[in-house]
XYZ file of C-alpha atoms in Angstrom:
192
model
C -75.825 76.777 -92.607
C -74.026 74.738 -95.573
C -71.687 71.751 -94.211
C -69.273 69.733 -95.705
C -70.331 66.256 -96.982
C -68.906 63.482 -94.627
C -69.578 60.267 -95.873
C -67.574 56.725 -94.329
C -67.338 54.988 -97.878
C -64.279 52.709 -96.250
C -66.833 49.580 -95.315
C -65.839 46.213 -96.666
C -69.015 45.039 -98.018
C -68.148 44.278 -101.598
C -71.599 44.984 -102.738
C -71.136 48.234 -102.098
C -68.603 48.159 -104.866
C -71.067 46.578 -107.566
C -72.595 50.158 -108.566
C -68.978 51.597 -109.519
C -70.182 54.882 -108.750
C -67.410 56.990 -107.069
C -67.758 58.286 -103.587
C -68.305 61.506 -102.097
C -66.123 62.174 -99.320
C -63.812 58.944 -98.959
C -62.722 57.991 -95.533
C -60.128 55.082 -95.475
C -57.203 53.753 -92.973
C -54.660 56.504 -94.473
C -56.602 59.514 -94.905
C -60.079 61.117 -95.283
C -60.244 62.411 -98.967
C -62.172 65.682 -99.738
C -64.985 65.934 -102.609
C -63.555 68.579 -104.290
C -67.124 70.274 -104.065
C -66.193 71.000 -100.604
C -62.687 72.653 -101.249
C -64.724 76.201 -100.356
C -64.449 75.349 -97.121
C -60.998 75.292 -96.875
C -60.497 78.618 -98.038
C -61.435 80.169 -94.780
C -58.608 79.028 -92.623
C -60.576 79.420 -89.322
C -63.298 76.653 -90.486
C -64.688 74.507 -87.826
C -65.593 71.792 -90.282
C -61.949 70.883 -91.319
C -59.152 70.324 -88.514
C -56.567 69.881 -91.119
C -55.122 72.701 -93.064
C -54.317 70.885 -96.838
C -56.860 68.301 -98.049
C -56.299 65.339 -99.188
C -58.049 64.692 -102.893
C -58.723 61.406 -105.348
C -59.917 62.464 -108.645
C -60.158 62.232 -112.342
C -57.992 63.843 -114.658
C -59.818 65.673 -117.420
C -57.653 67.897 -119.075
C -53.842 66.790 -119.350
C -51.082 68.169 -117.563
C -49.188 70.842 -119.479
C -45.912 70.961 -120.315
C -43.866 71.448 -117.413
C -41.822 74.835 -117.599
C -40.524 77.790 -114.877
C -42.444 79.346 -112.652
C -41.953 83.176 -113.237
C -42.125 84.680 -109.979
C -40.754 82.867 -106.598
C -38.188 79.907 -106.322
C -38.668 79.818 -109.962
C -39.410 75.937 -109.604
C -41.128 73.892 -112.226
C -44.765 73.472 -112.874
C -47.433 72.023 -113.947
C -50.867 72.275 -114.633
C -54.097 70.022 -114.612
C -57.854 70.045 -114.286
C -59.596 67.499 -112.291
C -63.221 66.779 -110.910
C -65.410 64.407 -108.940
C -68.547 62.305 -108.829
C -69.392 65.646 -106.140
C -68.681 68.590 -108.824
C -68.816 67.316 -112.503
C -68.666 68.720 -114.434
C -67.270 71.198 -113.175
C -63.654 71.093 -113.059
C -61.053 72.193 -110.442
C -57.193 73.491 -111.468
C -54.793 71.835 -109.656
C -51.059 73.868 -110.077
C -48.175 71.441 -108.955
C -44.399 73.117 -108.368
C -41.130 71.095 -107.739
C -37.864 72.359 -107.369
C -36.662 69.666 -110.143
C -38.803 68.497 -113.609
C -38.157 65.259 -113.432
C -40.381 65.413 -110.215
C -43.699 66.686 -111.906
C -46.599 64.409 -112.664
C -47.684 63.478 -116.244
C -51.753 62.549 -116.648
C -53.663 62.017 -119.611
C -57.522 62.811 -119.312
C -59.180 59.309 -117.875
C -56.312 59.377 -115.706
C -56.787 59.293 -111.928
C -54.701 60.983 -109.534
C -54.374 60.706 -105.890
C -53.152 64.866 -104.156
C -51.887 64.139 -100.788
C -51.869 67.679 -98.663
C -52.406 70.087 -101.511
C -53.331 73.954 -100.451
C -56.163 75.597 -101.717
C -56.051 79.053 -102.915
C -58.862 81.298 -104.680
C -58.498 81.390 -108.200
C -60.943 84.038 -109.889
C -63.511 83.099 -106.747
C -63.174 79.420 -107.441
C -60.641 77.165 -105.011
C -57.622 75.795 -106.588
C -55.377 73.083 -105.261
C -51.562 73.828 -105.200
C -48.738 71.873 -104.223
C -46.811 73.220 -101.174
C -43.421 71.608 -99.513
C -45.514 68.464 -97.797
C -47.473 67.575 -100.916
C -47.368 64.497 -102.686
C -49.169 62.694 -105.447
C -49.672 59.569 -106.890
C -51.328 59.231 -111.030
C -53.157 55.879 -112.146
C -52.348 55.814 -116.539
C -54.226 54.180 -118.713
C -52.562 55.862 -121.518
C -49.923 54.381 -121.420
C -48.920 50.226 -122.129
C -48.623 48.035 -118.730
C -45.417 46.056 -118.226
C -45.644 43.538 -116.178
C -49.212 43.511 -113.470
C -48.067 42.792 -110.039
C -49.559 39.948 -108.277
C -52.635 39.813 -106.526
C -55.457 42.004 -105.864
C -55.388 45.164 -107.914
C -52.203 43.844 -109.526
C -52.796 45.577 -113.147
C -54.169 48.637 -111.220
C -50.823 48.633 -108.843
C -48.893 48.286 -112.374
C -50.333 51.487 -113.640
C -49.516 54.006 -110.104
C -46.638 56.476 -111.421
C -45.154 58.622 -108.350
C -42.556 61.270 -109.530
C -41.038 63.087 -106.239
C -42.412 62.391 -101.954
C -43.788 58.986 -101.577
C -47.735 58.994 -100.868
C -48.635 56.294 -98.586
C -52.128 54.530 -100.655
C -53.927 51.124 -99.976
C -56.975 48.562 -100.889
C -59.088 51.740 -99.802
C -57.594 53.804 -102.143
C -57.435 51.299 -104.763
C -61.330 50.751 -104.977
C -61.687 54.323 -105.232
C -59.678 54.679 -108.256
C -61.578 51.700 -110.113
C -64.288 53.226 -108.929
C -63.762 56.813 -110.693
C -62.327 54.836 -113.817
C -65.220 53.025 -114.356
C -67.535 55.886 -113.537
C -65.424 57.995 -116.626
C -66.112 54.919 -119.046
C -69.701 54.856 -118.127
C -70.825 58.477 -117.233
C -68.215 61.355 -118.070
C -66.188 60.073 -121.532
């Protein structure tokens, strides 16, 4: 039987941090963070690997979002659209469809970006999984492409500068913080 990859990458040793290759399955004090890899398994709902229902994703941004417009069936919300992967599926890429009720609300990413999905759904998408926003999901999008005003102080001050959250707050953290320099400096090195 195939199982889910569960790896505890949320230990302080800073030498861990030295090879600046991304994890694979993240675990820190807010949230355990699915390698996108392992999205199948969320597709069948009655899954004994995963207790909760909408993962919880970091990842890099490889394609940009597109420009936000109407959905054409449903609440007719906004959307968006985006490709991301992982250090556990590159290259392949997953799509990642966001809806909100107002524009304003949808996240803009650049590829190199990195973008934190808190409680996404994922849905079957031509027998792939796809993450989707639904009513509890929130998301959080590290930009390099764009200029830095002012780095906050202390640790990851000029990362903390760069986090852009449009609509729900998502709770992130130190663990969350190595992660993203981690995926940024694994696109420099390995996927640009």
């Amino acid at each position: 039987a195939i199982s889910p990859t569960l790896i505890d990458a949320s230990s302080d040793d800073a030498d861990n941090d030295t090879l600046g290759e991304p994890s694979v399955g993240l675990s820190t004090p807010l949230a355990y963070y699915t390698p996108l890899k392992d999205l199948l398994y969320f597709l069948n709902r009655s899954s004994q690997f995963h207790s909760a229902a909408n993962p919880d994703v970091i990842a890099l941004v490889t394609s940009p979002t597109t420009p936000s417009e109407k959905a054409k069936k449903g609440p007719k919300h906004w959307f968006t659209t985006l490709q991301i992967t992982d250090a556990s599926s590159w290259p392949q890429t997953t799509t990642v469809q966001i809806f909100r009720a107002h524009q304003i609300a949808l996240p803009e990413a650049q590829v190199g970006d990195v973008i934190l999905l808190r409680a996404f759904a994922v849905k079957s998408l031509n027998r792939h999984p796809t993450l989707t926003s639904a009513d509890e999901s929130a998301w959080c999008v590290w930009r390099w492409g764009r200029p830095i005003w002012g780095a906050k102080r202390g640790a990851f001050g000029e990362l903390r500068a760069r986090e852009e959250t449009k609509g729900p707050a998502v709770e992130r953290g130190e663990g969350e913080w190595r992660e993203v320099e981690k995926l940024r400096k694994w696109y420099a090195a390995k996927v640009q």
